[in-house]
Coordinates of C-alpha atoms and ligand atoms in Angstrom, one line a residue:
M44 CA -14.0 15.4 -38.2
P45 CA -15.3 12.5 -36.1
T46 CA -14.7 12.1 -32.6
L47 CA -13.1 9.4 -30.7
R48 CA -15.0 8.9 -27.5
L49 CA -13.4 6.5 -24.9
V50 CA -15.5 4.3 -22.5
L51 CA -13.8 2.9 -20.1
G52 CA -14.8 -0.4 -18.1
D53 CA -16.9 1.1 -15.3
H54 CA -18.8 3.5 -17.8
L55 CA -20.9 0.7 -19.1
S56 CA -24.3 3.2 -19.5
R57 CA -25.6 4.4 -22.5
D58 CA -26.0 7.7 -21.2
V59 CA -22.5 8.3 -19.9
A60 CA -21.4 11.6 -20.1
A61 CA -18.7 10.6 -23.1
L62 CA -21.4 9.6 -25.1
D63 CA -23.8 12.6 -24.8
G64 CA -24.0 14.3 -28.0
L65 CA -22.7 10.8 -30.0
D66 CA -23.0 11.2 -34.0
A67 CA -23.7 7.3 -34.9
A68 CA -22.6 8.0 -38.3
G69 CA -19.2 9.3 -37.6
D70 CA -17.8 8.9 -34.4
V71 CA -15.8 6.2 -33.1
V72 CA -16.2 4.4 -29.6
L73 CA -13.2 3.0 -28.6
M74 CA -13.2 0.2 -25.9
V75 CA -9.8 -1.6 -24.7
E76 CA -8.7 -4.5 -22.4
V77 CA -5.7 -3.3 -20.9
A78 CA -3.2 -5.8 -19.1
A79 CA -2.0 -2.9 -16.6
E80 CA -5.7 -2.4 -15.1
T81 CA -5.9 -6.2 -14.8
T82 CA -2.8 -6.6 -13.0
Y83 CA -1.7 -3.9 -11.0
V84 CA -3.3 -5.7 -8.0
P85 CA -4.4 -9.5 -8.4
H86 CA -7.8 -9.1 -9.1
H87 CA -10.2 -11.6 -7.9
K88 CA -10.9 -14.0 -11.1
Q89 CA -14.5 -13.3 -11.2
K90 CA -14.0 -9.5 -10.9
I91 CA -11.9 -9.6 -14.2
V92 CA -14.5 -11.9 -15.9
F93 CA -17.2 -9.8 -14.4
I94 CA -15.9 -6.3 -15.8
L95 CA -14.3 -7.8 -19.3
A96 CA -18.0 -9.6 -19.8
A97 CA -19.9 -6.3 -19.2
M98 CA -17.3 -4.6 -21.3
R99 CA -17.9 -6.8 -24.4
H100 CA -21.7 -7.2 -24.2
F101 CA -22.1 -3.4 -23.9
A102 CA -19.8 -3.1 -27.0
E103 CA -22.3 -5.4 -28.8
A104 CA -25.4 -3.4 -27.6
L105 CA -23.9 -0.3 -29.1
R106 CA -22.8 -2.1 -32.4
Q107 CA -26.5 -3.2 -32.6
E108 CA -27.7 0.5 -32.5
G109 CA -25.1 1.2 -35.2
I110 CA -22.6 2.6 -33.6
R111 CA -19.2 2.3 -34.9
V112 CA -17.0 0.5 -32.1
D113 CA -13.1 -0.4 -32.1
Y114 CA -12.9 -2.9 -29.5
V115 CA -9.2 -3.7 -28.3
R116 CA -9.3 -7.5 -26.9
L117 CA -6.5 -8.3 -24.0
D118 CA -5.2 -11.2 -26.0
D119 CA -5.4 -9.1 -29.3
P120 CA -1.4 -9.8 -29.9
A121 CA -0.8 -5.9 -30.6
N122 CA -2.3 -4.8 -27.4
S123 CA 0.2 -2.5 -25.8
G124 CA -0.8 -3.3 -22.4
S125 CA -2.0 0.7 -21.3
F126 CA -4.7 2.9 -21.9
T127 CA -2.2 5.3 -23.3
G128 CA -0.3 2.9 -25.6
E129 CA -4.4 1.9 -26.9
L130 CA -5.4 5.5 -27.4
T131 CA -2.0 6.2 -29.5
R132 CA -2.6 2.6 -31.7
A133 CA -6.5 3.9 -32.3
L134 CA -5.6 7.3 -33.2
A135 CA -3.4 5.9 -36.0
R136 CA -6.6 3.5 -37.3
H137 CA -8.8 6.5 -37.1
A138 CA -8.8 9.9 -38.3
V139 CA -10.5 12.0 -35.8
D140 CA -9.8 15.7 -34.2
R141 CA -10.8 14.8 -30.3
I142 CA -11.1 13.2 -27.8
V143 CA -14.2 12.9 -25.4
V144 CA -13.9 10.6 -22.3
T145 CA -15.8 10.5 -19.0
E146 CA -13.4 11.0 -16.0
P147 CA -12.5 8.0 -14.3
G148 CA -13.1 6.5 -10.8
E149 CA -9.6 6.8 -10.1
W150 CA -6.6 9.6 -9.3
R151 CA -3.9 7.5 -11.3
V152 CA -6.1 7.4 -14.3
R153 CA -7.5 10.6 -14.1
A154 CA -3.5 12.1 -13.7
M155 CA -2.7 9.6 -16.9
M156 CA -5.8 11.3 -19.0
E157 CA -4.4 15.1 -17.8
D158 CA -1.5 14.1 -20.5
W159 CA -3.0 12.9 -23.2
A160 CA -3.8 16.2 -24.8
A161 CA 0.4 17.2 -24.9
A162 CA 0.9 13.2 -26.1
T163 CA -1.8 13.0 -29.0
G164 CA -1.5 16.5 -30.0
L165 CA -5.7 16.6 -30.0
S166 CA -8.0 18.2 -27.9
V167 CA -9.0 15.9 -25.0
E168 CA -12.4 16.6 -23.2
I169 CA -12.5 14.8 -19.8
R170 CA -16.5 15.3 -18.9
E171 CA -17.6 15.4 -15.3
D172 CA -19.0 11.6 -14.4
D173 CA -22.7 12.8 -13.9
R174 CA -24.0 9.5 -12.6
F175 CA -23.8 10.5 -9.1
F176 CA -26.4 12.2 -7.2
C177 CA -23.9 14.6 -5.7
R178 CA -21.6 16.3 -8.3
R179 CA -18.0 17.0 -7.4
G180 CA -18.6 20.9 -6.8
R181 CA -21.7 20.2 -4.8
F182 CA -19.7 18.2 -2.2
A183 CA -16.9 20.5 -2.2
R184 CA -19.3 23.3 -1.0
W185 CA -21.1 21.1 1.5
A186 CA -17.1 20.1 3.0
D187 CA -15.0 23.3 2.5
G188 CA -14.1 24.8 5.4
R189 CA -15.6 21.9 7.7
K190 CA -12.4 20.1 10.0
S191 CA -14.2 16.7 9.9
F192 CA -17.2 15.3 7.7
R193 CA -20.2 13.4 9.3
M194 CA -22.3 11.3 6.8
E195 CA -25.5 11.9 8.6
F196 CA -25.5 15.9 8.0
F197 CA -24.9 15.1 4.1
Y198 CA -27.3 12.5 3.9
R199 CA -29.8 14.9 5.1
E200 CA -29.1 17.6 2.6
M201 CA -29.1 15.1 -0.1
R202 CA -32.5 13.7 0.9
R203 CA -34.2 17.2 0.7
E204 CA -32.4 17.7 -2.7
T205 CA -33.4 14.4 -4.2
G206 CA -36.8 14.4 -2.4
L207 CA -36.3 10.6 -1.9
L208 CA -38.4 9.7 1.5
M209 CA -39.5 13.1 2.2
E210 CA -42.8 14.7 2.1
G211 CA -42.6 18.2 1.8
D212 CA -39.3 19.2 3.8
Q213 CA -39.6 16.6 6.2
P214 CA -38.6 13.0 6.4
V215 CA -41.1 10.4 5.9
G216 CA -42.4 8.9 9.2
G217 CA -40.8 11.6 11.4
Q218 CA -37.4 10.4 11.5
W219 CA -34.2 10.8 9.1
N220 CA -32.8 7.6 10.2
Y221 CA -33.8 3.9 11.8
D222 CA -30.7 2.5 12.2
A223 CA -31.6 2.0 15.9
E224 CA -34.0 -0.8 14.4
N225 CA -31.7 -2.2 12.1
R226 CA -29.0 -4.1 14.3
K227 CA -31.3 -7.4 15.1
T228 CA -29.5 -10.6 15.2
L229 CA -30.8 -13.3 12.7
P230 CA -33.7 -15.3 14.4
K231 CA -33.6 -18.6 14.3
G232 CA -35.0 -21.0 11.3
A233 CA -34.8 -17.6 9.0
R234 CA -34.4 -18.7 5.2
P235 CA -32.8 -16.2 3.3
P236 CA -33.9 -16.1 -0.6
L237 CA -31.7 -17.9 -3.0
R238 CA -29.9 -15.5 -5.4
L239 CA -30.5 -15.3 -9.0
R240 CA -27.5 -16.1 -10.8
F241 CA -26.9 -15.7 -14.5
A242 CA -25.8 -18.7 -16.2
P243 CA -22.5 -17.7 -18.4
D244 CA -23.0 -17.2 -22.0
A245 CA -20.9 -18.0 -24.7
V246 CA -19.4 -14.5 -24.5
T247 CA -18.6 -14.4 -20.6
R248 CA -17.2 -18.2 -21.2
G249 CA -14.8 -17.0 -23.5
V250 CA -13.7 -14.5 -21.3
M251 CA -13.7 -17.3 -18.2
D252 CA -11.3 -19.0 -20.4
L253 CA -8.9 -16.6 -21.1
V254 CA -9.1 -15.5 -17.2
N255 CA -8.8 -19.2 -16.6
T256 CA -5.2 -19.0 -18.6
R257 CA -4.1 -15.8 -17.8
F258 CA -4.8 -14.8 -14.2
A259 CA -4.7 -18.8 -13.0
G260 CA -2.6 -17.3 -10.2
H261 CA -4.6 -14.4 -9.1
F262 CA -7.0 -14.8 -6.0
G263 CA -10.4 -16.4 -5.9
D264 CA -12.5 -19.0 -7.4
L265 CA -13.7 -18.4 -10.8
E266 CA -16.6 -20.5 -10.6
P267 CA -19.7 -21.0 -10.3
F268 CA -19.8 -17.3 -11.9
G269 CA -23.1 -16.2 -11.5
W270 CA -23.0 -12.1 -11.7
A271 CA -25.2 -10.3 -14.4
V272 CA -23.0 -8.5 -17.2
T273 CA -26.0 -6.9 -18.9
R274 CA -28.2 -4.1 -18.0
A275 CA -31.3 -6.6 -18.7
D276 CA -30.1 -9.0 -16.0
A277 CA -29.0 -6.4 -13.4
L278 CA -32.1 -5.2 -13.7
K279 CA -33.8 -8.7 -13.1
A280 CA -31.1 -9.5 -10.0
L281 CA -32.7 -5.9 -8.8
D282 CA -36.3 -6.9 -9.0
H283 CA -35.3 -10.0 -7.2
F284 CA -33.7 -8.2 -4.4
I285 CA -36.7 -5.8 -3.9
A286 CA -39.5 -8.5 -4.0
E287 CA -37.5 -11.2 -2.0
A288 CA -34.8 -9.7 0.1
L289 CA -35.6 -5.7 0.8
P290 CA -38.7 -6.4 3.3
A291 CA -36.2 -7.9 5.5
F292 CA -33.0 -6.2 4.6
G293 CA -33.1 -3.3 7.7
D294 CA -33.9 -6.0 10.7
V295 CA -30.9 -8.1 10.2
Q296 CA -28.6 -5.8 8.1
D297 CA -25.4 -6.2 10.7
A298 CA -26.1 -9.8 11.2
M299 CA -24.1 -12.7 9.8
K300 CA -24.2 -16.6 9.3
R301 CA -21.7 -19.2 8.4
G302 CA -22.7 -20.5 4.9
E303 CA -24.9 -17.7 4.0
P304 CA -22.8 -15.0 2.6
F305 CA -25.4 -12.8 1.1
L306 CA -28.2 -13.0 3.6
Y307 CA -30.8 -10.2 2.5
H308 CA -28.0 -7.7 1.0
G309 CA -28.8 -5.9 -2.4
L310 CA -26.0 -7.6 -4.3
V311 CA -26.2 -4.6 -6.5
S312 CA -22.8 -2.8 -5.9
P313 CA -20.9 -4.4 -9.0
Y314 CA -24.1 -3.2 -11.2
L315 CA -23.9 0.1 -9.8
N316 CA -20.5 0.7 -9.7
V317 CA -19.8 -0.3 -13.5
G318 CA -23.0 1.3 -15.0
L319 CA -25.3 -1.7 -15.4
L320 CA -28.0 0.1 -13.1
T321 CA -27.8 4.0 -11.9
A322 CA -28.3 4.9 -8.3
R323 CA -31.4 6.9 -8.9
E324 CA -33.1 3.9 -10.1
V325 CA -32.1 1.7 -7.6
C326 CA -33.4 4.0 -4.9
L327 CA -36.5 4.8 -6.2
A328 CA -37.2 1.1 -6.8
A329 CA -36.9 0.8 -2.8
E330 CA -39.0 3.7 -2.3
T331 CA -41.8 2.3 -4.4
A332 CA -41.5 -0.5 -2.6
W333 CA -42.5 1.4 0.6
R334 CA -45.0 3.4 -0.9
R335 CA -47.2 0.3 -2.0
G336 CA -46.8 -1.4 1.4
A337 CA -44.0 -4.1 0.1
A338 CA -41.4 -3.0 2.4
P339 CA -41.4 -1.5 6.0
L340 CA -39.5 1.9 6.0
N341 CA -36.7 1.1 8.7
A342 CA -35.6 -1.7 6.0
V343 CA -36.0 1.1 2.5
E344 CA -34.5 4.0 4.8
G345 CA -31.5 1.8 5.7
F346 CA -31.1 0.8 2.3
I347 CA -31.4 4.3 0.6
R348 CA -29.2 5.4 3.0
Q349 CA -26.4 3.0 2.1
I350 CA -26.8 4.4 -1.8
L351 CA -27.6 8.0 -1.4
G352 CA -25.8 8.9 1.7
W353 CA -22.9 6.4 2.2
R354 CA -21.9 5.8 -1.4
E355 CA -22.1 9.4 -2.3
Y356 CA -20.4 10.6 0.9
V357 CA -17.2 8.5 0.1
R358 CA -17.0 9.7 -3.0
G359 CA -17.3 13.0 -2.5
I360 CA -14.5 12.6 0.3
Y361 CA -12.2 10.7 -2.4
W362 CA -12.3 13.6 -4.9
H363 CA -12.0 16.0 -2.1
Q364 CA -9.2 14.8 -0.2
M365 CA -7.1 12.8 -3.2
P366 CA -4.3 12.6 -3.9
G367 CA -3.0 13.3 -0.2
Y368 CA -5.6 11.1 1.3
A369 CA -3.9 7.7 0.8
E370 CA -0.8 8.9 2.4
T371 CA -1.7 9.1 6.0
N372 CA -1.4 6.8 8.6
A373 CA -2.7 8.6 11.6
L374 CA -2.2 5.1 14.0
A375 CA 1.2 4.8 12.4
A376 CA 0.3 0.8 11.6
A377 CA 3.2 -1.0 10.2
R378 CA 2.8 -4.8 10.5
P379 CA 2.5 -6.7 6.9
L380 CA -0.6 -8.1 5.8
P381 CA -1.1 -11.9 7.4
W382 CA -1.1 -14.6 4.3
F383 CA -4.0 -16.2 5.7
Y384 CA -6.2 -12.9 4.3
W385 CA -5.1 -14.8 0.7
S386 CA -5.0 -18.2 1.8
G387 CA -7.7 -18.4 4.4
E388 CA -5.8 -20.6 6.3
T389 CA -6.4 -19.9 9.8
D390 CA -7.9 -20.9 13.1
L391 CA -9.8 -18.0 13.6
A392 CA -13.4 -19.2 12.2
C393 CA -14.7 -16.0 11.7
L394 CA -11.8 -14.6 9.7
A395 CA -11.8 -18.1 7.8
E396 CA -15.5 -17.5 7.0
V397 CA -15.2 -14.1 5.7
V398 CA -12.0 -14.8 3.8
G399 CA -13.6 -18.0 2.2
D400 CA -16.7 -16.3 1.4
T401 CA -14.9 -13.7 -0.2
R402 CA -12.8 -16.4 -2.3
R403 CA -16.0 -18.3 -3.5
N404 CA -18.1 -15.0 -4.3
A405 CA -15.7 -12.4 -4.6
Y406 CA -18.2 -10.8 -2.2
A407 CA -18.8 -10.4 1.4
H408 CA -21.5 -7.9 3.1
H409 CA -20.3 -4.6 4.6
I410 CA -20.5 -6.0 8.5
Q411 CA -17.9 -9.1 7.2
R412 CA -16.0 -6.3 5.5
L413 CA -15.9 -3.9 8.5
M414 CA -16.0 -5.7 11.5
V415 CA -14.3 -8.9 10.8
A416 CA -11.9 -8.5 8.0
G417 CA -11.3 -4.9 8.8
N418 CA -11.7 -5.0 12.5
F419 CA -8.9 -7.4 12.4
A420 CA -6.6 -5.5 10.4
L421 CA -7.0 -2.3 12.5
L422 CA -6.7 -4.3 16.1
A423 CA -3.3 -5.9 14.4
G424 CA -1.9 -2.6 13.0
I425 CA -1.6 -3.8 9.3
R426 CA 0.0 -1.2 7.2
P427 CA -3.3 0.8 5.4
A428 CA -1.9 0.5 2.1
E429 CA -1.4 -3.3 2.1
V430 CA -4.9 -3.5 3.5
E431 CA -6.5 -1.3 0.7
A432 CA -4.6 -3.5 -2.2
W433 CA -6.2 -6.5 -0.7
Y434 CA -9.6 -5.1 -0.7
L435 CA -9.5 -3.5 -4.2
A436 CA -8.3 -6.9 -5.2
V437 CA -10.6 -9.2 -3.5
Y438 CA -14.2 -7.6 -4.2
V439 CA -16.2 -7.8 -7.5
D440 CA -17.2 -4.0 -6.5
A441 CA -13.9 -2.7 -5.7
F442 CA -12.8 0.3 -7.7
D443 CA -10.5 3.2 -5.9
W444 CA -13.1 6.0 -5.1
V445 CA -15.3 3.7 -3.4
E446 CA -12.9 1.1 -1.7
L447 CA -10.2 3.6 -0.9
P448 CA -12.2 5.6 1.6
N449 CA -14.0 2.7 3.3
V450 CA -10.8 1.0 3.8
H451 CA -8.3 3.7 4.8
G452 CA -10.9 6.1 6.6
M453 CA -13.7 4.0 8.0
V454 CA -11.4 0.7 8.6
M455 CA -8.1 2.1 9.2
F456 CA -8.8 5.2 10.8
A457 CA -5.7 6.2 8.8
D458 CA -6.9 9.5 8.2
G459 CA -7.2 10.6 12.0
G460 CA -11.2 10.8 12.4
L461 CA -11.8 12.7 8.7
L462 CA -14.5 10.3 7.5
A463 CA -15.5 8.3 10.5
S464 CA -15.9 9.9 14.6
K465 CA -14.3 7.1 15.8
P466 CA -12.4 3.8 14.8
Y467 CA -14.4 0.7 14.4
A468 CA -12.6 -1.3 16.7
A469 CA -14.5 -4.3 18.4
S470 CA -13.9 -7.5 20.5
G471 CA -14.5 -10.9 20.2
A472 CA -18.3 -10.0 21.7
Y473 CA -19.4 -7.8 18.9
I474 CA -18.8 -10.8 16.6
D475 CA -20.5 -13.5 19.2
R476 CA -23.4 -11.3 19.2
M477 CA -23.9 -10.6 15.5
S478 CA -23.1 -13.8 14.2
D479 CA -22.8 -17.6 14.6
Y480 CA -18.9 -17.9 14.1
C481 CA -17.9 -18.6 17.6
A482 CA -19.6 -21.7 18.0
G483 CA -17.5 -23.3 15.5
C484 CA -14.0 -21.6 16.4
T485 CA -11.0 -23.1 18.8
Y486 CA -11.2 -19.9 20.8
D487 CA -14.0 -18.7 23.2
P488 CA -15.2 -15.1 23.0
K489 CA -16.0 -15.0 26.6
V490 CA -12.4 -15.8 27.6
K491 CA -10.8 -12.5 27.9
V492 CA -7.1 -13.5 28.4
G493 CA -5.6 -17.0 28.9
K494 CA -6.1 -20.3 27.5
G495 CA -8.5 -20.1 24.8
A496 CA -9.2 -16.5 25.0
C497 CA -10.4 -14.9 21.7
P498 CA -7.7 -13.3 20.0
F499 CA -10.0 -9.9 19.0
N500 CA -10.4 -9.9 22.8
L501 CA -6.5 -9.5 23.5
L502 CA -6.0 -7.3 20.6
Y503 CA -8.8 -4.7 21.1
W504 CA -6.9 -3.8 24.6
N505 CA -3.8 -3.8 23.1
F506 CA -5.2 -1.3 20.5
I507 CA -6.4 0.8 22.7
A508 CA -3.2 0.7 25.0
E509 CA -1.1 1.0 21.9
N510 CA -3.0 4.0 20.5
A511 CA -3.2 5.9 24.2
G512 CA -1.4 8.8 22.6
T513 CA -3.9 9.5 19.5
L514 CA -7.4 8.1 20.9
R515 CA -7.3 9.1 24.4
G516 CA -8.5 12.5 23.8
N517 CA -11.6 11.4 21.5
P518 CA -14.9 12.0 23.5
R519 CA -16.6 9.0 21.9
M520 CA -13.6 6.9 23.3
A521 CA -13.8 7.8 26.5
M522 CA -15.4 4.7 28.1
P523 CA -12.9 1.8 26.7
Y524 CA -10.1 4.1 28.4
R525 CA -12.0 4.5 31.5
T526 CA -12.3 0.5 31.4
W527 CA -8.6 -0.1 30.5
E528 CA -7.1 2.1 33.1
G529 CA -9.6 0.8 35.8
M530 CA -8.3 -2.7 34.9
E531 CA -6.0 -4.4 37.8
S532 CA -2.2 -3.8 36.5
G533 CA -1.3 -8.0 36.4
R534 CA -4.4 -8.2 34.1
K535 CA -3.2 -5.6 31.7
A536 CA 0.5 -6.7 31.7
Q537 CA -0.9 -10.2 30.6
I538 CA -3.2 -9.4 28.1
L539 CA -0.3 -7.1 26.5
T540 CA 1.8 -10.1 26.7
E541 CA -0.6 -12.3 25.2
A542 CA -1.7 -10.0 22.5
R543 CA 2.1 -9.6 21.4
A544 CA 2.7 -13.0 21.3
F545 CA 0.1 -13.8 18.8
L546 CA 1.1 -10.6 16.8
D547 CA 4.4 -11.7 16.6
G548 CA 3.1 -15.4 15.2
L549 CA 0.8 -13.9 12.8
D550 CA 3.3 -13.7 10.0
A551 CA 4.3 -17.3 10.0
R552 CA 3.2 -18.6 6.5
P553 CA 2.9 -22.2 5.2
A554 CA 5.8 -23.6 3.7
A555 CA 4.3 -23.4 0.5
S556 CA 4.3 -19.4 0.4
R557 CA 7.4 -18.4 2.3
G558 CA 9.6 -15.7 0.5
R559 CA 6.4 -14.3 -0.6
Q560 CA 5.3 -11.3 1.1
T561 CA 2.2 -10.9 0.0
M562 CA 0.0 -11.9 -3.1
L563 CA 1.0 -8.5 -5.0
D564 CA 4.4 -10.1 -5.2
L565 CA 3.0 -13.1 -7.1
Ligands
LIG627 C1 -13.8 -2.3 4.3 C2 -15.2 -2.2 3.7 C3 -14.5 -1.9 1.9 C4 -15.9 -1.6 1.1 N1 -15.2 -1.6 -0.6 C5 -16.4 -1.3 -1.4 C6 -15.8 -1.3 -2.5 O1 -14.6 -1.6 -2.9 N2 -17.0 -1.1 -3.5 C7 -18.1 -0.8 -3.0 O2 -19.2 -0.9 -4.1 N3 -18.6 -1.0 -1.8 C8 -17.6 -1.2 -0.9 N4 -17.9 -1.1 0.5 C9 -19.0 -0.7 1.0 C10 -20.1 -2.1 1.1 O3 -19.4 -3.0 1.7 C11 -20.6 -2.6 -0.1 O4 -21.0 -1.6 -1.3 C12 -21.7 -3.8 0.0 O5 -21.1 -4.8 0.6 C13 -22.3 -4.3 -1.2 O6 -23.3 -5.3 -1.5 P1 -24.7 -4.8 -1.5 O7 -24.7 -4.5 -2.8 O8 -25.2 -6.5 -1.2 O9 -25.0 -4.0 -0.5 P2 -26.1 -3.6 0.2 O10 -26.0 -4.1 2.0 O11 -27.5 -4.1 -0.2 O12 -26.1 -2.1 0.4 C14 -26.8 -1.1 -0.9 C15 -25.6 -0.4 -1.8 O13 -25.1 0.5 -0.8 C16 -23.8 1.1 -0.8 N5 -23.2 1.1 0.1 C17 -23.2 0.5 1.2 N6 -22.5 0.8 2.1 C18 -21.6 1.5 1.4 C19 -20.1 2.1 1.9 N7 -19.8 1.7 2.9 N8 -19.6 2.6 0.6 C20 -20.1 2.8 -0.6 N9 -21.3 2.5 -1.2 C21 -22.2 1.8 -0.1 C22 -23.4 0.4 -2.2 O14 -23.8 0.6 -3.4 C23 -24.3 -1.3 -2.2 O15 -24.7 -2.0 -3.5 C24 -16.9 -1.6 1.3 C25 -17.4 -1.5 3.1 C26 -16.0 -1.8 3.6 C27 -16.6 -1.8 5.2
LIG628 S1 -14.1 -16.7 19.2 FE1 -12.8 -14.8 18.7 S2 -11.6 -15.9 16.7 FE2 -13.3 -17.3 17.2 S3 -14.8 -16.6 15.5 FE3 -15.5 -16.0 17.6 S4 -15.0 -13.4 17.6 FE4 -13.7 -15.0 15.6

């Protein structure tokens, strides 16, 4: 009897585990576009187009190989709207005796799959996703017994195991990490390369029309849509990055500039996350550029560390800690997400720029996500679950396994320091140093309190004061606490009063949006 092989929208690799051992003549590959997955947060329109268009192109490539593909479109009138419903309907169309699927990137969907054997009466094989450098069991062996995890130690083990940037058992260049060289500001007159954009073909246009009618109320601009939706185009995007941007990636990795959303970043996360590119080929392409002298070591090591280190590390934490991980709230943050995260209507120029970039491109680079949008949410004490839902909705590369640890652990410190040793909290001085945002702002990053004071300055000290019970004992927070405790009491009181007044004004929403708590209520 043939096998039904379910391929999900982020499993678009020809060598994904569910397709191992495929009998092209007999088996059926099932791919389904389901409403439940497109609407449980109001995903950016470009994110929906990216995933559905990449799925449709992948299905067509399988058909070209002579593989039998059963593809259910979102607008199929009989579409039940859920994975379980579509699996059940497919079983009525095909006589199969087992179901094979690769494990999903989300705990919620994994739990759903566990019920399928009982629901269908068939054997359901959930195969491990082997597209990562670090298998789940390998991560568990590293993590078990540790009280807290640190990416750097995990990363060194991954370097040794993969041989990437290694000479024997030593790191090339004699150092594991060149981060100290990667915090420069953008030189005056720097001209970041224009990025390859891929004009939508007829298939992608069809999806854009569908999204335009069906998801008009979702966050973000639909056009211009320039993401690659095939492996061939994703490879072109990778080549372009390696040739044009990688050489400068390291130096100014943390810099931000108005009107330059991409700078020298890779723009490869969506392709990695849905399977159009593999992590190994992306890292090897960067390493090869260094070996032939086309990119410096600080850039290449920094880039590989993001993928071999951070990407694998957060995935390991996700599966090791879920489902309880998402429930913690170490700093008891409880404020609702301000409306400007959706509208971009704020007089804080840095946030207006980052939300604007996000709306236009479904993309913001790491420091924009961490030190502007994330830093504000942390300092303002926004409820972690609302912040997580926002990040999951607005970025083209957002999938639960990678978004949740980054937001819950790295940004919100909601895990109490399991993922990162201290909160990434910063005042306006950091944003001023690393960007040109402040020059166009009504506030002044150098003013700490009183008229024109940058809200990040007020909120930083308010955060330090409010969380003293939890953070005072953290050795990495000793310096800010010493500064705060040494501050004159009248000044401290003024900072706290102004910070609280600012926070109290935050929820004020424009008239058009009053009554809606978040875009999730749309
Ligand atoms: C609050 C927050 C939320 C994030 N949410 C996501 C998300 O939903 N999906 C996602 O793929 N990345 C996420 N990241 C990580 C990172 O910001 C993006 O991977 C990166 O901005 C993607 O753009 P790029 O390809 O140009 O990356 P580059 O800057 O060129 O980096 C290269 C690659 O390294 C990997 N990478 C870098 N940092 C991380 C990280 N912290 N975790 C995992 N992978 C990393 C990505 O695959 C990325 O493509 C998040 C980071 C923060 C701080
Ligand atoms: S002054 Fe403060 S609020 Fe304004 S852009 Fe700079 S950091 Fe952001």
